[in-house]
Coordinates of C-alpha atoms in Angstrom, one line a residue:
Chain A
E146 CA -54.4 -15.1 -62.6
V147 CA -54.7 -11.8 -60.9
Q148 CA -52.7 -9.1 -62.6
L149 CA -52.3 -5.4 -61.5
V150 CA -50.2 -3.2 -63.8
E151 CA -49.4 0.3 -62.8
S152 CA -48.4 3.0 -65.2
G153 CA -48.0 6.8 -65.3
G154 CA -45.0 7.4 -63.1
G155 CA -42.2 9.7 -64.0
L156 CA -40.2 12.8 -63.1
V157 CA -42.1 15.9 -62.2
Q158 CA -41.3 19.2 -60.6
P159 CA -42.7 20.3 -57.2
G160 CA -46.2 21.6 -57.5
E161 CA -47.0 19.7 -60.6
S162 CA -49.6 17.0 -61.1
L163 CA -49.4 13.3 -62.2
R164 CA -52.1 10.6 -62.7
L165 CA -51.2 7.0 -62.0
S166 CA -53.2 4.2 -63.5
C167 CA -53.6 0.6 -62.5
A168 CA -55.0 -2.0 -65.0
A169 CA -56.6 -4.9 -63.3
S170 CA -57.4 -8.3 -64.7
G171 CA -57.9 -11.9 -63.7
F172 CA -60.6 -11.2 -61.1
T173 CA -64.0 -9.6 -60.8
F174 CA -63.0 -6.0 -60.4
T175 CA -66.3 -4.8 -58.9
D176 CA -66.0 -7.4 -56.1
A177 CA -62.8 -5.7 -54.9
S178 CA -61.8 -2.7 -52.9
M179 CA -58.6 -1.3 -54.3
T180 CA -55.7 0.4 -52.6
W181 CA -52.7 2.6 -53.2
V182 CA -49.5 2.0 -51.1
R183 CA -46.3 3.9 -51.6
Q184 CA -42.6 3.2 -50.6
A185 CA -40.1 6.0 -50.5
P186 CA -36.5 5.0 -51.5
G187 CA -35.0 2.8 -48.8
K188 CA -38.1 3.2 -46.5
G189 CA -41.1 1.2 -45.4
L190 CA -44.6 0.8 -46.8
E191 CA -47.0 3.7 -46.4
W192 CA -50.8 3.4 -47.0
V193 CA -52.0 6.1 -49.4
G194 CA -55.7 5.3 -49.6
R195 CA -58.3 3.0 -50.9
I196 CA -61.6 3.0 -52.7
K197 CA -64.3 0.7 -51.7
R198 CA -66.1 -1.7 -54.1
P199 CA -69.3 -0.4 -55.6
S200 CA -71.6 -2.5 -53.4
D201 CA -70.0 -0.8 -50.4
G202 CA -70.5 2.6 -51.8
G203 CA -67.4 3.0 -54.0
T204 CA -66.1 5.8 -51.7
P205 CA -62.5 6.6 -51.1
D206 CA -60.5 7.0 -47.9
Y207 CA -57.1 8.7 -47.6
A208 CA -54.1 9.0 -45.4
S209 CA -53.9 12.3 -43.7
F210 CA -50.8 13.4 -45.5
V211 CA -52.5 13.3 -49.0
R212 CA -56.0 14.4 -48.3
G213 CA -56.9 17.3 -50.5
R214 CA -54.0 16.7 -52.9
F215 CA -54.7 13.2 -54.1
T216 CA -57.8 11.6 -55.5
I217 CA -58.5 7.9 -55.9
S218 CA -61.1 6.9 -58.5
R219 CA -62.1 3.7 -60.3
D220 CA -63.7 2.8 -63.6
D221 CA -65.6 -0.4 -63.1
L222 CA -66.4 -0.6 -66.9
T223 CA -62.7 -0.8 -67.9
N224 CA -61.3 -2.3 -64.7
M225 CA -59.0 0.6 -64.0
L226 CA -57.9 2.3 -60.8
Y227 CA -56.5 5.8 -60.8
L228 CA -54.5 8.0 -58.4
Q229 CA -54.6 11.7 -59.4
M230 CA -51.8 13.5 -57.5
N231 CA -51.8 17.3 -57.4
S232 CA -49.4 19.8 -55.8
L233 CA -46.7 17.2 -55.6
K234 CA -43.9 17.6 -53.1
T235 CA -40.4 16.2 -53.0
E236 CA -41.5 13.9 -50.1
D237 CA -44.0 12.3 -52.4
T238 CA -41.1 10.6 -54.2
A239 CA -41.8 6.9 -54.0
V240 CA -42.7 3.7 -55.8
Y241 CA -46.5 3.6 -55.9
Y242 CA -48.2 0.2 -55.7
C243 CA -51.7 -0.7 -56.6
G244 CA -53.4 -3.3 -54.4
G245 CA -56.4 -5.5 -55.1
Y246 CA -58.9 -7.0 -52.7
G247 CA -57.6 -4.6 -50.1
I248 CA -54.0 -5.5 -50.6
D249 CA -54.1 -9.2 -51.1
Y250 CA -52.6 -8.7 -54.5
W251 CA -49.9 -6.2 -55.5
G252 CA -48.7 -4.7 -58.8
Q253 CA -45.1 -4.2 -59.7
G254 CA -45.2 -0.5 -58.8
T255 CA -44.5 2.7 -60.7
L256 CA -41.8 5.2 -59.6
V257 CA -42.7 8.8 -59.1
T258 CA -39.9 11.3 -58.6
V259 CA -40.6 14.8 -57.6
S260 CA -37.6 17.0 -58.0
S261 CA -36.6 20.4 -59.4
Chain B
E211 CA -54.2 6.8 -36.2
I212 CA -53.3 3.3 -35.1
V213 CA -49.5 2.8 -34.7
L214 CA -48.0 -0.6 -35.3
T215 CA -44.6 -1.3 -33.8
Q216 CA -42.7 -4.3 -35.0
S217 CA -39.8 -5.9 -33.2
P218 CA -37.0 -6.5 -33.7
D219 CA -36.0 -4.1 -36.5
F220 CA -33.4 -6.5 -37.6
Q221 CA -32.6 -10.1 -37.0
S222 CA -29.9 -12.4 -38.2
V223 CA -30.8 -16.1 -38.1
T224 CA -29.4 -19.4 -39.4
P225 CA -31.3 -21.8 -41.7
K226 CA -33.6 -24.3 -40.1
E227 CA -34.0 -22.0 -37.1
K228 CA -37.5 -21.0 -35.8
V229 CA -38.1 -17.2 -36.0
T230 CA -40.8 -15.2 -34.2
L231 CA -41.5 -11.6 -35.3
T232 CA -43.9 -9.4 -33.3
C233 CA -46.2 -6.6 -34.1
R234 CA -47.9 -4.5 -31.4
A235 CA -50.8 -2.2 -32.1
S236 CA -51.4 1.1 -30.2
Q237 CA -55.1 0.0 -29.7
N238 CA -57.3 -3.0 -30.0
I239 CA -57.5 -4.1 -33.6
G240 CA -59.2 -7.4 -33.1
I241 CA -57.8 -9.8 -35.7
D242 CA -57.6 -7.3 -38.6
L243 CA -53.8 -7.7 -38.8
H244 CA -52.0 -8.9 -42.0
W245 CA -48.4 -9.9 -42.7
Y246 CA -46.4 -9.2 -45.9
Q247 CA -43.0 -10.3 -47.1
Q248 CA -40.9 -8.0 -49.3
K249 CA -37.7 -9.2 -50.9
P250 CA -35.2 -6.7 -52.4
D251 CA -36.4 -5.1 -55.6
Q252 CA -39.7 -6.9 -55.5
S253 CA -43.3 -6.0 -54.6
P254 CA -44.6 -7.0 -51.2
R255 CA -46.4 -10.3 -51.1
L256 CA -49.2 -11.2 -48.7
L257 CA -48.4 -14.1 -46.3
I258 CA -51.0 -14.1 -43.6
K259 CA -54.4 -12.3 -43.5
Y260 CA -56.6 -11.7 -40.5
T261 CA -53.9 -12.7 -38.0
S262 CA -53.8 -16.4 -38.9
Q263 CA -55.2 -17.2 -42.4
S264 CA -52.5 -18.4 -44.7
F265 CA -52.7 -16.8 -48.2
S266 CA -52.8 -19.0 -51.3
G267 CA -49.4 -20.4 -52.2
V268 CA -47.7 -19.5 -49.0
P269 CA -45.4 -22.2 -47.6
S270 CA -46.8 -23.9 -44.5
R271 CA -43.8 -22.9 -42.4
F272 CA -45.3 -19.4 -42.1
S273 CA -48.0 -19.0 -39.4
G274 CA -49.6 -16.1 -37.5
S275 CA -51.3 -15.7 -34.2
G276 CA -52.5 -13.1 -31.7
S277 CA -55.4 -10.8 -31.2
G278 CA -56.2 -7.4 -29.8
T279 CA -52.9 -5.6 -29.6
D280 CA -50.2 -8.3 -29.8
F281 CA -49.5 -10.4 -32.9
T282 CA -46.8 -12.7 -34.0
L283 CA -45.5 -14.1 -37.3
T284 CA -43.7 -17.4 -36.9
I285 CA -41.4 -19.0 -39.5
N286 CA -40.6 -22.6 -38.7
S287 CA -37.5 -24.1 -40.1
L288 CA -36.2 -21.0 -41.8
E289 CA -34.9 -21.3 -45.4
A290 CA -32.4 -19.1 -47.2
E291 CA -35.2 -17.7 -49.5
D292 CA -36.9 -16.2 -46.4
A293 CA -34.4 -13.4 -46.3
A294 CA -36.6 -10.4 -46.6
T295 CA -38.3 -7.5 -44.8
Y296 CA -41.6 -8.4 -43.1
Y297 CA -44.4 -5.8 -42.5
C298 CA -47.5 -6.0 -40.5
H299 CA -50.6 -4.0 -41.6
Q300 CA -53.9 -3.2 -39.9
S301 CA -57.1 -2.7 -41.8
I302 CA -59.6 -2.2 -39.0
S303 CA -59.6 1.6 -39.2
V304 CA -58.8 4.4 -41.6
P305 CA -56.1 5.5 -42.1
Q306 CA -54.8 2.0 -42.4
T307 CA -51.2 1.7 -41.3
F308 CA -48.1 -0.5 -41.6
G309 CA -45.5 -1.4 -39.1
Q310 CA -42.0 -0.1 -39.8
G311 CA -40.8 -3.6 -40.9
T312 CA -38.4 -6.3 -39.6
K313 CA -35.5 -7.1 -41.8
L314 CA -34.5 -10.8 -41.6
E315 CA -31.0 -11.7 -42.6
I316 CA -30.0 -15.3 -43.1
K317 CA -26.5 -16.2 -41.9

């Protein structure tokens, strides 16, 4: 069974940093591109970025609103996906979901609140 | 950036009714269009991938069609458990994008 478990969310102040993690299991991690999607309270889904599988280069792509502030990485030895978020803004407040195989599979999400 | 526009934003329907939701892309996306269902306080769930491929475990009453810029998600014989918000998503180009969602209410 595919499982994606996000962690690392919490309350931070504007300008601070946070690193989200996603633990993947139940599938061959290196076969999958992995994605981050977020959802602000009461709003729709927003694509944050994805990282390709190693055989496709393992490179990340980002939404325009996060480029330069967020970094997606993966550890193919430990089946972990990461989202490093710097210079956080109040508008980054959202539930952040990890997606596997593109976004065929979703985690339960982790809430990030950016507030002073 | 490819913009996906879903219609309607909200629809109220009765059980056993047939429902058609639409998603229009701002440019040709071939068949790289996917549909998700999100119930309140739950993670989204993939229903249909690449326009018409049903995902594992999805009831057969859900089907998708279209190509290019116009796509539809059809729910045959609606059930009470289908009350949710439905999103389309394109993966043909970066940044990938979602539609704004269609909220389906069951009367």
